[in-house]
XYZ file of C-alpha atoms in Angstrom:
734
model
C 75.256 155.834 139.515
C 71.872 157.089 140.658
C 72.215 158.155 144.301
C 69.488 156.853 146.551
C 70.369 155.473 149.969
C 68.505 152.278 150.838
C 68.066 150.896 154.355
C 67.109 147.568 155.874
C 63.563 148.902 156.277
C 63.417 149.268 152.488
C 64.776 145.760 152.025
C 62.326 144.312 154.547
C 59.425 145.983 152.750
C 60.558 144.129 149.614
C 60.509 140.765 151.416
C 64.233 140.447 152.196
C 65.592 139.245 155.536
C 68.309 140.955 157.574
C 70.809 138.271 156.487
C 69.862 138.753 152.838
C 70.210 142.531 153.161
C 73.718 142.041 154.571
C 74.561 139.512 151.824
C 73.539 141.953 149.073
C 75.873 144.584 150.462
C 78.638 141.986 150.677
C 78.109 140.901 147.073
C 78.125 144.496 145.821
C 80.662 145.946 148.216
C 78.271 148.847 148.763
C 74.664 149.739 149.521
C 72.378 149.182 146.513
C 70.118 151.879 145.122
C 66.341 151.385 144.833
C 66.426 149.812 141.375
C 69.210 147.400 142.328
C 67.534 146.455 145.595
C 64.271 145.825 143.741
C 66.087 143.535 141.301
C 67.710 141.561 144.121
C 64.409 141.253 146.004
C 62.614 139.910 142.941
C 65.344 137.479 141.897
C 65.788 136.226 145.478
C 62.060 135.790 146.075
C 60.761 132.250 146.504
C 58.839 132.648 143.259
C 62.006 133.219 141.214
C 64.825 131.611 143.199
C 63.236 128.493 144.774
C 65.593 129.173 147.676
C 63.675 126.995 150.165
C 62.870 124.122 147.809
C 65.869 123.973 145.451
C 67.750 121.473 147.627
C 64.883 119.006 147.342
C 63.855 119.727 143.758
C 67.346 118.638 142.701
C 66.484 115.107 143.868
C 63.666 114.675 141.334
C 64.306 112.540 138.222
C 64.557 114.847 135.210
C 66.017 112.684 132.455
C 64.538 109.928 130.359
C 64.193 108.356 126.952
C 61.776 110.994 125.718
C 63.191 114.087 127.449
C 64.608 116.797 125.194
C 64.614 119.578 127.809
C 64.076 119.243 131.532
C 63.631 121.900 134.236
C 65.453 125.205 133.866
C 63.835 126.504 130.702
C 60.526 128.240 130.095
C 58.869 124.818 129.773
C 59.756 121.138 129.511
C 60.102 119.339 126.177
C 59.554 115.668 125.328
C 59.994 113.824 122.039
C 56.824 112.050 120.856
C 58.297 110.700 117.609
C 57.666 111.551 113.967
C 59.770 114.687 114.351
C 57.365 116.228 116.883
C 57.817 117.427 120.443
C 55.336 118.264 123.196
C 56.211 121.337 125.263
C 54.369 121.809 128.555
C 54.384 123.379 131.995
C 52.106 124.189 134.924
C 52.399 127.357 136.985
C 50.578 129.082 139.832
C 48.821 132.424 140.055
C 47.444 131.924 143.543
C 47.984 135.219 145.324
C 46.879 137.449 142.418
C 43.749 135.339 141.928
C 42.689 135.745 145.550
C 43.165 139.519 145.386
C 41.569 140.033 141.956
C 40.143 136.710 140.716
C 39.338 137.576 137.108
C 42.653 139.197 136.203
C 44.634 136.885 138.455
C 43.318 133.804 136.681
C 43.378 135.371 133.207
C 47.005 136.459 133.481
C 47.898 133.041 134.881
C 46.612 131.539 131.638
C 48.369 134.176 129.544
C 51.663 133.660 131.331
C 51.714 129.888 130.969
C 50.836 130.176 127.280
C 53.824 132.492 126.766
C 56.092 129.977 128.510
C 55.087 127.419 125.894
C 55.111 129.452 122.670
C 58.354 131.147 123.759
C 59.994 127.804 123.025
C 58.610 127.613 119.513
C 55.474 125.568 120.202
C 51.965 126.343 119.101
C 49.777 125.844 122.196
C 47.100 123.188 121.659
C 45.571 122.729 125.112
C 45.009 124.379 128.476
C 44.202 122.725 131.801
C 43.848 123.996 135.334
C 43.892 122.859 138.951
C 41.755 124.993 141.264
C 41.230 125.015 145.023
C 38.582 127.141 146.720
C 37.397 127.480 150.316
C 34.237 125.937 151.695
C 31.293 126.019 149.304
C 29.276 128.129 151.741
C 32.079 130.544 152.658
C 31.242 134.202 152.137
C 34.015 134.739 149.563
C 33.730 131.497 147.602
C 31.041 132.582 145.134
C 32.931 135.780 144.230
C 36.240 133.941 143.830
C 34.749 130.982 141.934
C 32.917 133.213 139.469
C 35.907 135.473 138.929
C 38.465 132.718 138.452
C 36.319 130.664 136.075
C 35.446 133.772 134.054
C 39.126 134.766 133.912
C 40.280 131.355 132.712
C 37.518 131.176 130.114
C 37.900 134.813 129.127
C 41.582 134.507 128.262
C 41.599 130.979 126.855
C 38.446 131.402 124.794
C 39.546 134.751 123.359
C 43.057 133.648 122.413
C 41.598 130.537 120.790
C 43.264 127.739 122.772
C 40.953 124.960 124.054
C 40.657 124.375 127.800
C 40.326 120.601 127.839
C 40.604 119.455 131.448
C 41.396 120.143 135.062
C 40.210 119.640 138.610
C 38.471 121.716 141.282
C 38.296 121.088 145.021
C 36.697 122.910 147.944
C 38.097 122.872 151.485
C 38.094 125.200 154.465
C 41.901 125.479 154.413
C 41.605 127.530 151.201
C 39.115 130.042 152.659
C 41.853 132.653 152.941
C 44.147 131.549 150.115
C 42.795 129.913 146.968
C 44.959 128.062 144.461
C 44.865 128.721 140.724
C 47.295 126.551 138.755
C 47.305 126.798 134.957
C 48.861 124.269 132.582
C 49.580 124.704 128.880
C 50.594 122.114 126.296
C 52.048 122.897 122.877
C 53.420 121.157 119.810
C 56.621 121.926 117.932
C 59.050 120.327 115.510
C 61.583 118.516 117.678
C 64.499 120.124 115.811
C 63.121 123.661 116.139
C 63.060 124.318 119.867
C 64.000 127.812 121.039
C 65.873 128.478 124.265
C 66.464 131.432 126.549
C 70.244 131.531 126.967
C 71.636 134.773 125.544
C 74.256 134.323 122.824
C 76.871 136.463 121.148
C 78.268 139.559 122.829
C 77.174 142.548 120.773
C 73.942 140.981 119.550
C 70.906 143.239 119.920
C 68.431 142.781 122.782
C 64.894 143.434 121.573
C 61.781 144.294 123.575
C 58.570 143.155 121.850
C 54.866 143.107 122.610
C 52.723 145.409 124.707
C 53.889 148.556 126.475
C 55.074 148.600 130.088
C 52.866 150.099 132.779
C 52.807 150.198 136.537
C 50.587 147.121 136.945
C 52.081 144.121 138.664
C 55.083 145.885 140.213
C 56.662 143.494 142.713
C 54.171 140.769 141.863
C 56.820 138.053 142.357
C 57.633 139.384 145.814
C 53.953 139.639 146.741
C 53.511 136.019 145.629
C 56.277 135.018 148.042
C 54.642 136.366 151.208
C 51.785 135.381 153.473
C 48.421 137.097 153.308
C 47.191 139.302 156.127
C 44.445 141.815 156.784
C 46.130 144.171 154.294
C 45.715 141.700 151.433
C 42.920 143.615 149.712
C 45.171 146.681 149.407
C 47.489 144.772 147.085
C 45.308 145.056 143.984
C 47.935 147.247 142.215
C 50.326 144.273 142.289
C 47.937 142.206 140.131
C 48.647 142.292 136.414
C 46.044 143.058 133.761
C 45.787 140.671 130.819
C 44.779 141.272 127.212
C 44.160 138.013 125.321
C 43.806 139.787 121.986
C 47.298 141.287 122.313
C 48.424 137.876 123.565
C 47.151 136.299 120.359
C 49.021 138.859 118.244
C 52.215 138.293 120.232
C 51.955 134.527 119.865
C 51.501 134.700 116.102
C 54.284 137.271 115.684
C 56.745 135.219 117.736
C 55.949 131.982 115.899
C 56.338 133.748 112.550
C 59.663 135.248 113.623
C 60.885 131.846 114.773
C 59.902 130.339 111.426
C 62.100 132.978 109.784
C 65.092 131.729 111.830
C 65.715 135.202 113.219
C 65.574 134.350 116.934
C 68.774 133.414 118.773
C 67.249 133.383 122.272
C 63.924 134.391 123.765
C 62.371 134.751 127.205
C 58.870 135.582 128.404
C 58.570 138.614 130.691
C 56.667 136.782 133.401
C 57.273 137.036 137.143
C 59.554 140.026 137.838
C 59.105 141.203 134.243
C 62.099 142.744 132.534
C 64.246 141.891 135.553
C 63.889 138.118 135.407
C 63.918 137.913 131.614
C 67.150 139.903 131.205
C 68.931 138.373 134.194
C 67.993 134.775 133.356
C 68.930 135.136 129.689
C 72.323 136.587 130.581
C 72.937 134.047 133.337
C 72.097 131.010 131.212
C 74.390 132.288 128.474
C 77.214 133.066 130.894
C 77.170 136.638 129.597
C 76.037 140.115 130.603
C 73.461 142.579 129.353
C 73.296 146.336 128.953
C 69.977 148.119 128.383
C 68.813 151.696 128.022
C 65.527 151.931 129.907
C 64.656 155.207 128.193
C 64.042 153.086 125.079
C 61.536 150.726 126.748
C 58.018 151.357 125.369
C 55.932 152.603 128.303
C 52.298 153.573 128.614
C 52.659 155.830 131.663
C 54.691 159.006 132.106
C 57.553 159.385 134.549
C 58.230 155.701 135.158
C 61.428 155.153 137.121
C 64.061 152.500 136.435
C 62.739 150.602 139.459
C 59.180 150.625 138.108
C 60.191 149.638 134.577
C 62.339 146.727 135.750
C 59.812 145.391 138.290
C 56.609 145.883 136.293
C 54.772 142.688 135.383
C 52.687 144.153 132.579
C 51.525 141.303 130.379
C 52.067 140.199 126.772
C 55.766 141.127 126.585
C 58.886 139.265 125.470
C 62.625 139.866 125.478
C 64.716 138.364 122.729
C 68.159 138.303 121.210
C 68.004 138.223 117.435
C 70.346 137.737 114.517
C 71.579 141.282 113.720
C 71.232 140.577 110.005
C 67.526 139.852 110.509
C 66.658 143.011 112.438
C 64.585 144.603 109.702
C 62.802 141.334 108.898
C 61.918 141.015 112.566
C 60.772 144.620 112.785
C 58.510 144.182 109.770
C 56.879 141.091 111.309
C 56.046 142.862 114.564
C 54.834 145.981 112.809
C 52.541 143.780 110.720
C 51.052 142.416 113.939
C 50.795 145.962 115.360
C 53.149 145.298 118.273
C 56.060 147.266 119.694
C 59.485 146.201 118.465
C 62.294 148.103 120.150
C 66.036 147.409 120.380
C 66.803 148.432 123.966
C 70.316 147.122 124.451
C 72.899 144.482 123.697
C 74.426 141.309 125.019
C 77.823 141.902 126.659
C 80.689 139.736 127.881
C 80.985 141.532 131.231
C 78.821 139.219 133.342
C 77.022 142.303 134.643
C 73.589 143.872 134.313
C 74.015 147.528 133.414
C 70.955 149.757 133.075
C 70.916 153.313 131.778
C 68.191 155.817 132.586
C 67.888 159.581 132.110
C 71.467 159.893 130.931
C 72.937 158.094 133.927
C 73.567 154.594 135.262
C 70.552 153.288 137.174
C 72.006 149.850 137.892
C 75.382 148.135 137.629
C 75.443 144.758 139.353
C 76.971 141.320 138.708
C 74.671 138.624 137.310
C 75.946 135.648 139.341
C 74.698 136.783 142.781
C 71.220 137.168 141.292
C 70.979 133.571 140.055
C 73.745 130.985 140.505
C 75.047 132.514 143.736
C 71.632 133.378 145.176
C 70.753 132.148 148.678
C 69.797 128.500 149.007
C 68.375 127.278 152.290
C 68.248 123.907 153.986
C 65.354 124.779 156.229
C 64.676 122.631 159.278
C 61.808 120.193 159.014
C 60.056 118.024 161.566
C 59.777 114.280 161.438
C 56.086 113.638 160.845
C 54.591 110.891 162.975
C 52.746 108.178 161.099
C 48.988 108.203 161.659
C 47.140 105.047 162.763
C 45.323 102.856 160.262
C 41.528 103.119 160.354
C 39.973 99.661 160.574
C 36.738 99.155 158.695
C 34.816 98.047 161.773
C 35.244 101.512 163.277
C 33.401 103.137 160.385
C 29.683 102.990 160.986
C 26.721 105.131 160.064
C 23.004 105.185 160.720
C 22.542 106.156 157.098
C 22.095 103.592 154.333
C 24.639 103.117 151.567
C 22.179 104.815 149.195
C 21.971 107.895 151.396
C 25.734 108.053 151.926
C 26.296 107.867 148.155
C 23.636 110.536 147.563
C 25.251 112.836 150.141
C 28.741 112.362 148.719
C 27.691 112.858 145.098
C 25.740 115.977 146.051
C 28.515 117.444 148.221
C 31.301 119.819 147.259
C 33.946 117.098 146.925
C 32.191 115.174 144.150
C 29.547 117.528 142.749
C 29.567 117.853 138.978
C 32.013 120.462 137.680
C 29.897 120.935 134.535
C 29.035 124.533 135.522
C 32.760 125.269 135.368
C 33.946 123.444 132.278
C 30.999 124.396 130.084
C 32.218 127.996 130.340
C 35.428 126.973 128.598
C 35.734 126.452 124.855
C 37.153 122.947 124.643
C 36.639 122.390 120.919
C 38.353 125.364 119.286
C 41.151 124.233 116.908
C 39.028 121.104 116.165
C 41.571 118.617 117.561
C 40.021 117.926 120.973
C 39.105 114.256 121.031
C 37.992 114.077 124.667
C 37.711 116.983 127.083
C 36.543 117.733 130.620
C 34.349 115.274 132.473
C 36.399 112.082 132.245
C 39.845 111.022 133.408
C 42.505 112.399 131.083
C 41.770 114.785 128.229
C 42.807 113.774 124.717
C 44.005 116.107 121.947
C 44.863 114.949 118.449
C 48.215 115.915 116.936
C 46.940 118.000 114.044
C 46.924 116.184 110.717
C 47.761 112.794 112.261
C 46.099 109.967 114.189
C 48.425 110.398 117.183
C 46.859 111.614 120.424
C 48.199 113.472 123.466
C 46.569 112.556 126.779
C 46.801 115.094 129.616
C 45.702 115.137 133.245
C 46.121 117.235 136.383
C 45.630 115.761 139.829
C 46.385 115.890 143.547
C 44.615 114.741 146.718
C 45.580 117.319 149.387
C 43.974 115.448 152.295
C 46.302 112.500 151.612
C 49.348 114.819 151.516
C 48.262 116.463 154.761
C 47.929 113.070 156.461
C 51.152 111.606 155.016
C 53.219 113.840 152.762
C 55.338 111.009 151.357
C 52.424 108.738 150.441
C 50.433 111.770 149.269
C 53.252 112.838 146.948
C 53.391 109.329 145.502
C 49.617 109.232 145.124
C 49.450 112.532 143.207
C 51.761 111.038 140.570
C 49.995 107.673 140.630
C 46.512 109.094 140.132
C 47.598 111.309 137.243
C 49.292 108.222 135.798
C 46.034 106.259 136.101
C 44.069 109.079 134.490
C 46.289 108.951 131.419
C 46.385 105.146 131.318
C 42.574 105.021 131.464
C 42.448 106.733 128.051
C 44.755 104.139 126.467
C 47.761 106.459 126.317
C 51.226 105.686 127.660
C 52.322 108.240 130.298
C 55.650 109.876 129.410
C 56.505 112.789 131.698
C 55.171 115.225 134.274
C 55.180 118.861 135.262
C 54.445 119.807 138.863
C 53.119 122.743 140.865
C 54.038 122.574 144.539
C 51.588 124.658 146.592
C 52.451 124.906 150.293
C 52.389 127.261 153.276
C 55.295 129.043 154.956
C 58.535 127.006 154.539
C 60.056 128.759 157.555
C 57.735 126.644 159.723
C 59.313 123.182 160.243
C 55.961 121.389 159.958
C 55.329 122.973 156.539
C 58.866 122.290 155.344
C 58.298 118.670 156.363
C 55.298 118.543 154.022
C 57.436 119.888 151.174
C 60.293 117.457 151.775
C 58.018 114.455 152.204
C 55.904 115.123 149.145
C 58.922 115.797 146.895
C 60.514 112.540 148.063
C 57.278 110.655 147.365
C 56.854 112.328 144.027
C 60.418 111.475 143.039
C 60.024 107.832 143.995
C 56.801 107.554 142.008
C 58.200 109.288 138.928
C 61.201 106.945 138.899
C 59.049 103.836 139.335
C 56.539 104.852 136.664
C 59.068 106.143 134.132
C 57.670 109.668 134.098
C 60.463 112.210 134.721
C 59.733 115.763 135.844
C 60.505 118.166 132.976
C 59.138 121.452 134.308
C 57.286 122.952 137.211
C 56.660 125.717 139.684
C 56.791 126.198 143.439
C 54.274 128.408 145.247
C 54.982 128.908 148.939
C 53.615 131.125 151.708
C 50.067 130.124 150.817
C 48.513 131.045 154.136
C 46.620 133.818 155.842
C 47.311 135.046 159.363
C 49.326 131.904 160.065
C 46.711 129.441 158.771
C 48.268 127.326 156.015
C 46.481 125.650 153.131
C 46.244 121.890 152.865
C 49.457 120.988 150.976
C 48.740 120.589 147.286
C 51.565 119.312 145.035
C 49.667 119.156 141.739
C 50.894 116.814 139.008
C 50.320 117.470 135.316
C 50.871 114.230 133.365
C 51.329 113.912 129.601
C 51.189 110.730 127.530
C 50.649 109.628 123.944
C 48.639 107.072 121.997
C 49.524 106.046 118.448
C 45.934 105.965 117.199
C 43.572 108.408 118.857
C 40.605 106.391 117.586
C 41.605 103.578 119.937
C 41.385 105.834 122.982
C 38.385 105.460 125.274
C 36.605 107.376 128.015
C 34.600 106.553 131.113
C 31.226 106.063 129.405
C 29.747 102.873 127.984
C 26.845 102.498 125.538
C 25.785 98.853 125.609
C 23.849 96.847 128.195
C 24.808 93.334 129.230
C 28.551 93.921 129.208
C 30.724 92.622 132.031
C 32.210 95.121 134.472
C 35.575 94.389 136.100
C 37.857 95.913 138.680
C 41.487 95.772 137.622
C 43.741 95.572 140.674
C 41.136 94.482 143.211
C 42.623 92.742 146.253
C 40.966 90.554 148.845
C 40.211 91.935 152.292
C 38.665 95.100 153.624
C 38.851 98.332 151.674
C 40.975 101.253 152.881
C 38.820 103.910 154.545
C 41.503 106.039 156.230
C 41.715 109.441 154.546
C 38.658 108.620 152.427
C 35.842 110.977 151.572
C 33.458 108.735 153.474
C 35.580 108.951 156.629
C 35.819 112.718 156.219
C 32.030 113.034 155.830
C 31.532 110.915 158.953
C 33.865 113.127 160.982
C 36.844 110.763 160.923
C 39.047 112.661 158.474
C 42.598 113.976 158.990
C 43.353 111.574 161.856
C 44.071 108.324 160.057
C 46.646 107.194 157.516
C 45.684 107.550 153.847
C 45.838 104.546 151.505
C 49.369 103.319 150.761
C 50.556 103.409 147.173
C 52.199 100.314 145.688
C 54.169 101.667 142.752
C 54.784 98.152 141.425
C 51.018 97.640 141.268
C 50.474 101.055 139.705
C 52.969 100.278 136.941
C 51.686 96.743 136.278
C 48.014 97.644 136.342
C 48.489 100.786 134.270
C 50.490 98.975 131.615
C 47.860 96.257 131.450
C 44.989 98.716 131.037
C 46.849 100.592 128.275
C 47.581 97.321 126.482
C 43.996 96.057 126.826
C 42.566 99.319 125.479
C 44.879 99.328 122.475
C 44.093 95.660 121.826
C 40.378 96.494 121.761
C 39.442 94.489 124.872
C 37.953 97.389 126.864
C 35.222 99.837 125.857
C 35.236 102.097 128.942
C 37.629 102.706 131.827
C 37.726 104.900 134.925
C 40.281 104.975 137.718
C 39.016 104.400 141.259
C 39.920 107.345 143.467
C 37.828 109.742 145.602
C 34.850 107.920 147.081
C 35.982 104.434 146.082
C 34.483 101.820 143.790
C 30.840 102.841 144.130
C 31.545 106.478 143.296
C 33.639 105.522 140.261
C 30.864 103.232 139.035
C 28.226 105.904 139.647
C 30.253 108.466 137.684
C 30.548 106.047 134.773
C 26.809 105.299 134.824
C 25.880 108.996 134.985
C 28.199 109.807 132.108
C 26.751 106.891 130.118
C 23.117 107.646 131.068
C 22.769 103.925 131.664
C 22.743 101.654 134.700
C 24.670 98.814 136.306
C 23.953 95.769 138.429
C 26.792 94.939 140.814
C 27.375 91.624 142.569
C 29.542 93.034 145.359
C 29.237 93.288 149.113
C 27.307 96.276 150.400
C 29.828 96.828 153.216
C 31.090 100.401 153.518
C 34.727 99.418 153.037
C 33.959 97.523 149.812
C 31.870 100.338 148.380
C 33.735 103.427 149.603
C 37.288 102.197 150.286
C 39.934 104.170 148.400
C 42.559 101.477 147.794
C 44.943 102.607 145.058
C 46.093 101.151 141.730
C 42.552 100.163 140.684
C 40.402 100.765 137.602
C 36.813 99.932 136.714
C 36.586 98.710 133.131
C 33.797 97.522 130.856
C 34.842 94.612 128.673
C 34.175 94.371 124.964
C 34.981 90.665 125.133
C 34.942 89.295 128.693
C 36.705 86.008 127.948
C 39.519 87.701 126.056
C 39.996 90.255 128.828
C 40.090 87.559 131.509
C 42.584 85.517 129.465
C 44.827 88.544 128.968
C 44.699 89.349 132.682
C 45.531 85.769 133.628
C 48.489 85.767 131.252
C 49.743 89.075 132.653
C 49.070 87.882 136.233
C 46.807 90.850 136.870
C 43.874 90.807 139.275
C 40.720 91.193 137.158
C 37.566 90.670 139.232
C 34.129 90.730 137.629
C 31.764 92.866 139.714
C 28.626 93.047 137.573
C 26.936 93.955 134.302
C 25.957 97.130 132.538
C 22.210 97.746 132.231
C 20.052 99.965 130.053
C 18.543 103.348 130.907
C 15.128 103.821 132.477
C 12.215 105.996 131.379
C 13.922 109.053 132.855
C 16.890 108.683 130.560
C 19.082 107.470 133.425
C 19.872 104.046 134.705
C 19.433 102.283 138.015
C 22.320 101.150 140.161
C 21.727 97.842 141.918
C 24.091 96.473 144.537
C 24.087 92.910 145.767
C 20.443 92.369 144.868
C 19.217 94.277 147.933
C 20.071 97.907 147.145
C 18.482 99.861 144.300
C 19.605 103.433 143.663
C 17.881 105.878 141.316
C 20.614 107.496 139.237
C 18.168 110.222 138.200
C 18.071 111.363 141.824
C 21.857 111.131 142.126
C 22.212 113.116 138.895
C 19.946 115.877 140.183
C 21.900 116.175 143.434
C 25.224 115.970 141.632
C 24.410 118.791 139.204
C 22.749 121.143 141.692
C 25.543 122.325 143.970
C 27.935 124.385 141.835
C 25.302 126.580 140.153
C 23.900 127.174 143.644
C 27.332 128.081 145.036
C 28.046 130.422 142.128
C 24.821 132.370 142.637
C 24.882 132.464 146.445
């Protein structure tokens, strides 16, 4: 055993508590050496162990009619029929992206792609969910430019379309941005590959790029708060290479097609440590590796550095011994390292050799199944008062309020972002960024996959339970608005320090809300990621439990978007209820200085399910030509977005009261009817509220339409368009 005496100071520097340091010694019956301590610190980090959230994540629904594989693997898997499966997951790269935005975002994309093709799927789509600080903050331009360039740089180069996502700006992210990347892939449902190691004596193979010193202790760094020393952590940010990533993807898929792979795991967070430990743990086995055989690109790397490096584009696999030479030939063809570095054992231990000695000899169970799990204290959060509509007043006209909202950071066009992404590569993108859900065709068929990411952090901050429900409900509406049936979700839970009871309360509340919504809407959680300690100098982010929703439609040609192309068509609100609109937690209330102090809109899951099912049915029956869910900014913003996208106008016969126009009541859609009478008859039969609110109108001489409200208000959409498009390019160049 390599002699190197570790102390609590060493353990603390690796993010371990005094109790955890004592527990490691108890598990081992001795003091660990540096390599062993590094392995424990990585595997017990929040990023790898979920030690603060595991208790609550276990309450989420994870099984369903379409679920092939739920949480616990590299990605979730659902059956979409015809012998095909969709494999998908969302994951965070928040801390690295704040420190080094280009590489942080790029390697986030690379890592999530590996999670998907590791399971035998060819990736077909990328999405993202981004949160930046205030638009005028001194760091926002640098971070925005770097992150967008990193996402586009990796996705565009590897040849996977980026088809959708969301971006928000808020002061709570000034010191800690969020970069969540989602990948979706397709595979044959009977050819899914898993990570559990099999067969004592089978060879363990290292494949891909060489190991360097980049990213060492990245998982631990991602499980700690930021401070003034944040900028010094650049060495813990990995460096991505999309061209090597492309080679690795093709080599792995070819090897899988040859039936040579018994088990496979991406070297993501914690690198060779997590991949070897998780493979052995899931298989109930052990693993022995000779680290002198690991391909490295730097001289003198220690066992600690090799095991904790997070160099990109690497995989660990167990292969059929009889196929070793076939596998080697495939990787040599793709000009990638292929190196047997060890074997599966039946000892239940991780044994590492280095420089002729034993660098590590520790049991697997304490690293995974017997790792710490905490039931952290959490406060009861007091319910906020309801904001009555008569308290919301402004000297500004409805036109001016709409202009200010559409030109502000919350609703400004994201075109500057998504036009930097290649959304059409692979030629199966049917609808990409700019609408509700994105739509990708299953290659060679008429079937479509609808995908959306969404979360409204200000709702979660005001009421974690309702906000967790709403994140699921809005993603559900986004998918329904395309005509697809939602099937399952992946989630990315971004929160502050769970050791603070008020933050833990946000986590508990949002997970409970999310679970209730997923059960009610029939969309189980099949994969996900938790990112905690998102705060700087004690200032936490707005809680942001992002939902990635996936659904399918039998005939992609029946799917629709938010734009219409014909004047004189009736416009309806599906789900409209009588009475004042809900302004608490709304963008209007926030703009008027009344945000964060009133309850957000409640979410009726019965209404969400009924209204969503009706919209999906009406689209597939050809009754609706355009649909858009009503969310941020309320009815008038949703209608304005549809008109801008259509480059046409609308004449609305609704009240010009602020609550009617800007209320953010949930479970609602704006739809344009193909056949008004048929739509009304279908709604009456289904007992669905379907209220006509106006007619579509043609464009004006400027190529945009006019928005008229109640006969007294006329809004130039050309002016709204100009304001809406101006902000992000200005922010990016500031």
